[in-house]
């Protein structure tokens, strides 16, 4: 109901009378007043005029109800929000697993968002530092029509979605470092952790975890990551609404997930190339215990990195960490 009220305010951009609201929403004027009080408690500044009705003067930086009003597709239709969690990915994997055994409780397209995580997970067993009230920590549960060998494409799809969303919400020229690092001016500000459950020929479900440093002050990062980490706020010089950014990401993801499910990998990988900071660069790739240096030539239609080694040989890399050598 609150999302419907927010949507009404956005569409009208002016005072709306209590009478009109009560007619459109089918609830009493007393109930409308209660909702207005709830919105105020959530941080909305609402002017109330006895003759004209209500008007929103200021919206909070983060509101799940408002995210819902901005969504265009099915991803995010269900949003579960937690103030604090161990890890949004862990909960999302548990929910997805329950849903496999109980078809009535489909959780596909559901999104888990936390304000802070106590055991945020990064790739390769690392920790994802997750301070409260500033960043995005969310996991999207999907059921991709994809064989497990193509799973890297899920990370490619999420990276494209996040990068495009950051560009359109902030105007900053975000880039992607293969396969999943979101970069601003050569420093990482976000990452993606994809976890899947599959049988031999198909993915049963996937959880795409997204962590983005939005409004955190980089001086608060642990000293070891400070030299290579940044946040959106550091470059934007103002607070970025997480509401807007999350909604953009989910809308982009809805679009690119459909492209992927349609089998059109080419369009997706072309978009990835256009946003990449990796292709054509001299790189060092750490893949497990092996280290390769060479030129990142391209990615193939599965999102696998094609590296031209200094010897001239070509090496395909499924998973690893890329450092750009300048
Ligand atoms: C990386 O190492 O680059 C991936 C980081 C992914 C972090 C996000 S935050 C939301 C989700 N929940 C987690 O525990 N991890 C992912």
Coordinates of C-alpha atoms and ligand atoms in Angstrom, one line a residue:
X1 CA 0.0 0.0 0.0
X2 CA 2.8 2.5 0.9
X3 CA 4.4 1.8 -2.6
X4 CA 1.0 2.7 -4.2
X5 CA 0.9 6.0 -2.2
X6 CA 4.5 6.8 -3.2
X7 CA 3.7 6.1 -6.9
X8 CA 0.7 8.4 -6.7
X9 CA 2.8 11.2 -5.4
X10 CA 5.4 10.7 -8.1
X11 CA 2.8 10.7 -10.8
X12 CA 1.2 13.9 -9.6
X13 CA 4.2 15.9 -8.3
X14 CA 1.7 18.2 -6.6
X15 CA -0.7 18.1 -3.7
X16 CA -3.1 15.2 -3.7
X17 CA -6.3 15.6 -1.6
X18 CA -7.1 13.0 1.1
X19 CA -10.4 12.4 -0.7
X20 CA -8.8 11.6 -4.0
X21 CA -6.3 9.3 -2.3
X22 CA -9.0 7.5 -0.3
X23 CA -11.1 7.0 -3.5
X24 CA -8.2 5.7 -5.6
X25 CA -6.9 3.4 -2.9
X26 CA -10.2 2.3 -1.6
X27 CA -9.4 3.0 2.1
X28 CA -10.7 5.6 4.5
X29 CA -9.2 9.0 5.0
X30 CA -8.3 8.0 8.6
X31 CA -6.3 5.1 7.1
X32 CA -4.6 7.5 4.6
X33 CA -3.5 9.6 7.6
X34 CA -2.0 6.6 9.2
X35 CA -0.1 5.8 6.1
X36 CA 1.2 9.3 5.8
X37 CA 2.4 9.0 9.4
X38 CA 4.2 5.8 8.5
X39 CA 5.9 7.4 5.5
X40 CA 7.0 10.3 7.7
X41 CA 8.5 7.8 10.2
X42 CA 10.4 6.3 7.2
X43 CA 12.0 9.7 6.4
X44 CA 9.6 11.1 3.9
X45 CA 9.0 14.8 4.4
X46 CA 5.3 15.4 3.7
X47 CA 3.5 18.7 3.7
X48 CA -0.1 18.5 4.9
X49 CA -2.5 21.3 4.0
X50 CA -6.1 21.2 5.2
X51 CA -7.4 22.7 1.9
X52 CA -5.0 21.0 -0.6
X53 CA -4.1 17.6 0.8
X54 CA -0.6 16.1 0.9
X55 CA 2.6 16.7 -1.0
X56 CA 6.0 15.0 -0.7
X57 CA 8.8 17.5 -0.2
X58 CA 11.7 15.1 0.3
X59 CA 12.3 11.4 0.0
X60 CA 14.7 9.3 2.1
X61 CA 17.9 8.0 0.6
X62 CA 16.7 4.4 1.0
X63 CA 13.2 2.9 0.9
X64 CA 12.2 -0.6 -0.1
X65 CA 8.6 0.6 -0.8
X66 CA 10.0 3.2 -3.2
X67 CA 12.2 0.6 -4.9
X68 CA 9.0 -1.3 -5.7
X69 CA 7.4 1.7 -7.3
X70 CA 10.3 2.0 -9.7
X71 CA 10.5 -1.6 -11.0
X72 CA 9.5 -2.4 -14.5
X73 CA 10.0 -6.1 -14.7
X74 CA 9.5 -9.2 -12.6
X75 CA 12.9 -9.2 -10.9
X76 CA 12.4 -7.7 -7.5
X77 CA 8.7 -8.2 -7.4
X78 CA 9.4 -9.7 -4.0
X79 CA 11.9 -8.0 -1.8
X80 CA 13.0 -9.2 1.6
X81 CA 14.7 -6.6 3.6
X82 CA 16.8 -7.2 6.7
X83 CA 18.6 -4.6 8.8
X84 CA 21.4 -7.1 9.6
X85 CA 22.2 -10.5 8.2
X86 CA 25.2 -12.8 8.0
X87 CA 25.2 -12.8 4.2
X88 CA 22.4 -12.1 1.7
X89 CA 23.8 -14.8 -0.5
X90 CA 23.6 -17.4 2.3
X91 CA 19.9 -16.6 3.0
X92 CA 19.1 -16.5 -0.7
X93 CA 20.7 -20.0 -1.3
X94 CA 18.7 -21.4 1.6
X95 CA 15.4 -19.9 0.3
X96 CA 16.1 -21.1 -3.2
X97 CA 16.8 -24.6 -1.9
X98 CA 13.5 -24.7 0.0
X99 CA 11.7 -23.6 -3.1
X100 CA 13.0 -26.5 -5.1
X101 CA 11.2 -29.0 -2.8
X102 CA 8.1 -26.9 -2.5
X103 CA 7.1 -25.7 -6.0
X104 CA 4.2 -23.6 -4.5
X105 CA 6.7 -21.4 -2.8
X106 CA 8.6 -20.0 -5.9
X107 CA 11.3 -17.6 -4.9
X108 CA 12.6 -16.9 -8.4
X109 CA 13.0 -13.2 -9.0
X110 CA 13.0 -12.5 -5.3
X111 CA 15.6 -10.2 -3.9
X112 CA 17.2 -10.2 -0.5
X113 CA 18.6 -6.8 0.7
X114 CA 20.5 -6.1 3.9
X115 CA 21.6 -2.8 5.4
X116 CA 24.7 -4.6 6.8
X117 CA 26.2 -8.1 6.8
X118 CA 28.1 -9.7 9.6
X119 CA 29.7 -12.3 7.3
X120 CA 29.6 -10.8 3.9
X121 CA 31.3 -13.2 1.4
X122 CA 33.6 -12.1 -1.5
X123 CA 34.9 -14.3 -4.3
X124 CA 37.6 -16.9 -3.6
X125 CA 36.7 -17.2 0.1
X126 CA 37.4 -13.6 0.9
X127 CA 35.4 -11.4 3.2
X128 CA 33.2 -8.6 1.9
X129 CA 33.4 -5.7 4.3
X130 CA 29.8 -4.5 4.8
X131 CA 29.4 -1.4 7.0
X132 CA 25.8 -0.3 7.7
X133 CA 23.6 2.5 6.3
X134 CA 25.8 3.3 3.3
X135 CA 26.1 0.5 0.7
X136 CA 24.3 -2.0 -1.3
X137 CA 24.3 -5.7 -0.3
X138 CA 21.7 -7.7 -2.2
X139 CA 21.2 -11.1 -3.7
X140 CA 18.9 -11.9 -6.6
X141 CA 17.5 -15.5 -6.9
X142 CA 17.0 -16.5 -10.5
X143 CA 16.3 -19.7 -12.5
X144 CA 18.3 -19.3 -15.6
X145 CA 17.8 -21.4 -18.7
X146 CA 21.4 -22.3 -18.9
X147 CA 23.7 -25.3 -18.7
X148 CA 26.2 -25.2 -15.8
X149 CA 29.1 -24.9 -18.2
X150 CA 27.8 -21.4 -19.2
X151 CA 27.5 -20.2 -15.6
X152 CA 30.1 -17.5 -16.1
X153 CA 27.6 -15.7 -18.2
X154 CA 25.5 -15.1 -15.1
X155 CA 28.3 -13.0 -13.6
X156 CA 28.8 -11.3 -17.0
X157 CA 25.0 -10.5 -17.1
X158 CA 25.1 -9.1 -13.5
X159 CA 28.2 -7.0 -14.2
X160 CA 26.7 -5.5 -17.3
X161 CA 23.5 -4.7 -15.4
X162 CA 25.3 -3.1 -12.5
X163 CA 27.7 -1.1 -14.6
X164 CA 24.9 0.3 -16.8
X165 CA 22.8 1.1 -13.8
X166 CA 25.6 3.0 -12.1
X167 CA 26.3 4.9 -15.3
X168 CA 22.6 6.0 -15.7
X169 CA 22.0 6.7 -12.0
X170 CA 25.2 8.7 -11.4
X171 CA 26.7 9.7 -14.7
X172 CA 30.0 8.2 -13.6
X173 CA 31.9 6.1 -16.2
X174 CA 31.9 2.8 -14.4
X175 CA 33.7 -0.1 -16.0
X176 CA 34.0 -3.8 -15.6
X177 CA 37.2 -5.7 -14.9
X178 CA 36.9 -9.3 -15.9
X179 CA 34.9 -11.1 -14.8
X180 CA 33.0 -9.3 -12.0
X181 CA 34.8 -6.2 -10.7
X182 CA 33.0 -2.9 -10.9
X183 CA 35.6 -0.2 -11.3
X184 CA 35.7 3.6 -11.1
X185 CA 38.9 5.4 -12.1
X186 CA 41.0 2.2 -11.8
X187 CA 39.7 1.2 -8.3
X188 CA 37.1 -1.4 -7.3
X189 CA 33.8 -0.2 -5.9
X190 CA 31.7 -3.3 -6.4
X191 CA 31.7 -7.0 -7.0
X192 CA 29.5 -9.9 -7.8
X193 CA 29.4 -13.3 -6.2
X194 CA 27.4 -15.9 -8.2
X195 CA 26.5 -19.2 -6.6
X196 CA 24.6 -21.9 -8.4
X197 CA 23.0 -25.3 -7.7
X198 CA 22.9 -27.5 -10.7
X199 CA 22.4 -31.0 -11.9
X200 CA 24.6 -32.3 -14.7
X201 CA 22.8 -30.5 -17.5
X202 CA 21.0 -27.6 -16.1
X203 CA 21.2 -24.9 -13.5
X204 CA 18.5 -25.4 -10.9
X205 CA 18.8 -22.0 -9.4
X206 CA 21.4 -19.2 -9.1
X207 CA 22.0 -16.5 -6.6
X208 CA 23.6 -13.4 -7.8
X209 CA 25.1 -11.4 -4.9
X210 CA 25.9 -7.8 -5.5
X211 CA 28.0 -5.6 -3.2
X212 CA 28.5 -1.9 -4.1
X213 CA 30.3 0.7 -2.1
X214 CA 27.8 3.6 -2.6
X215 CA 28.1 6.2 0.2
X216 CA 30.8 4.8 2.3
X217 CA 33.8 6.9 3.1
X218 CA 36.9 5.1 1.6
X219 CA 39.0 6.2 4.6
X220 CA 36.9 3.7 6.7
X221 CA 38.0 0.7 4.6
X222 CA 40.5 -1.7 6.2
X223 CA 44.0 -0.5 5.4
X224 CA 44.9 -3.5 3.2
X225 CA 42.1 -2.7 0.7
X226 CA 42.3 1.2 0.9
X227 CA 44.8 1.5 -2.0
X228 CA 42.6 -0.3 -4.5
X229 CA 39.0 0.4 -3.3
X230 CA 36.7 3.3 -3.8
X231 CA 33.0 4.3 -3.5
X232 CA 30.5 6.1 -5.7
X233 CA 30.4 9.0 -3.2
X234 CA 34.1 9.5 -3.4
X235 CA 33.7 10.5 -7.1
X236 CA 30.2 11.9 -7.1
X237 CA 30.9 14.2 -4.1
X238 CA 27.4 13.7 -2.9
X239 CA 25.1 11.1 -1.4
X240 CA 23.7 8.7 -4.0
X241 CA 20.2 7.4 -3.4
X242 CA 20.5 3.6 -2.9
X243 CA 16.8 3.4 -3.8
X244 CA 17.3 4.7 -7.3
X245 CA 20.5 2.6 -7.9
X246 CA 18.9 -0.6 -6.7
X247 CA 15.9 -0.1 -8.8
X248 CA 18.0 0.6 -11.9
X249 CA 20.1 -2.5 -11.3
X250 CA 17.0 -4.7 -10.9
X251 CA 15.4 -3.2 -14.1
X252 CA 18.7 -3.8 -16.0
X253 CA 18.9 -7.3 -14.7
X254 CA 15.4 -8.1 -15.7
X255 CA 16.2 -6.9 -19.3
X256 CA 19.6 -8.7 -19.6
X257 CA 18.3 -11.9 -17.9
X258 CA 15.6 -12.1 -20.6
X259 CA 18.3 -11.6 -23.3
X260 CA 20.3 -14.4 -21.8
X261 CA 17.4 -16.7 -21.5
X262 CA 16.5 -16.1 -25.2
X263 CA 19.9 -17.6 -26.1
X264 CA 21.3 -14.3 -27.4
X265 CA 24.7 -14.5 -25.8
X266 CA 26.2 -12.3 -28.5
X267 CA 24.3 -9.2 -27.6
X268 CA 25.2 -9.7 -23.9
X269 CA 28.9 -10.3 -24.5
X270 CA 29.1 -7.3 -26.9
X271 CA 27.7 -5.0 -24.2
X272 CA 30.2 -6.4 -21.8
X273 CA 33.0 -5.6 -24.2
X274 CA 31.8 -2.1 -24.5
X275 CA 31.9 -1.6 -20.8
X276 CA 35.1 -3.5 -20.1
X277 CA 38.4 -2.0 -18.9
X278 CA 40.2 -5.4 -19.5
X279 CA 40.1 -6.0 -23.2
X280 CA 43.2 -5.0 -25.1
X281 CA 45.2 -4.4 -21.9
X282 CA 48.3 -6.1 -20.6
X283 CA 47.3 -8.1 -17.6
X284 CA 48.4 -10.5 -14.9
X285 CA 45.9 -13.3 -14.2
X286 CA 46.0 -15.4 -11.1
X287 CA 44.0 -18.6 -11.6
X288 CA 44.3 -20.8 -8.6
X289 CA 48.0 -21.4 -8.1
X290 CA 49.0 -20.4 -11.6
X291 CA 49.9 -16.9 -12.8
X292 CA 49.8 -15.8 -16.4
X293 CA 50.8 -12.6 -18.0
X294 CA 49.8 -11.4 -21.5
X295 CA 47.2 -9.4 -23.3
X296 CA 43.5 -9.8 -22.6
X297 CA 42.3 -10.4 -26.1
X298 CA 38.6 -11.0 -25.7
X299 CA 36.0 -13.0 -24.0
X300 CA 34.2 -15.8 -25.8
X301 CA 30.5 -16.4 -26.0
X302 CA 30.6 -18.1 -22.6
X303 CA 32.3 -15.2 -20.9
X304 CA 35.6 -17.1 -20.7
X305 CA 38.7 -14.8 -20.9
X306 CA 41.0 -15.3 -23.9
X307 CA 44.5 -14.4 -23.0
X308 CA 47.4 -14.0 -25.5
X309 CA 50.4 -15.0 -23.5
X310 CA 53.8 -13.4 -24.0
X311 CA 54.9 -16.5 -25.8
X312 CA 52.2 -15.9 -28.4
X313 CA 50.1 -18.9 -27.3
X314 CA 46.4 -18.4 -26.4
X315 CA 45.1 -19.4 -23.0
X316 CA 41.4 -19.6 -22.1
X317 CA 40.7 -18.8 -18.4
X318 CA 37.4 -19.7 -16.7
X319 CA 38.0 -18.1 -13.3
X320 CA 40.7 -15.9 -11.9
X321 CA 41.8 -12.5 -10.7
X322 CA 43.0 -10.0 -13.2
X323 CA 45.4 -7.2 -12.4
X324 CA 45.9 -4.5 -15.1
X325 CA 49.6 -3.9 -15.8
X326 CA 50.4 -0.4 -17.0
Ligands
LIG1 C1 33.8 -10.0 -4.9 O1 34.6 -10.6 -4.2 O2 34.1 -9.1 -5.7 C2 32.3 -10.3 -4.8 C3 31.7 -9.5 -3.7 C4 30.2 -9.8 -3.5 C5 29.6 -9.2 -2.3 C6 28.1 -9.3 -2.2 S1 27.4 -8.3 -0.9 C7 25.9 -9.1 -1.2 C8 26.2 -10.6 -1.4 N1 26.2 -11.3 -0.1 C9 27.5 -11.7 0.2 O3 27.8 -12.3 1.2 N2 28.3 -11.4 -0.9 C10 27.6 -10.7 -1.9

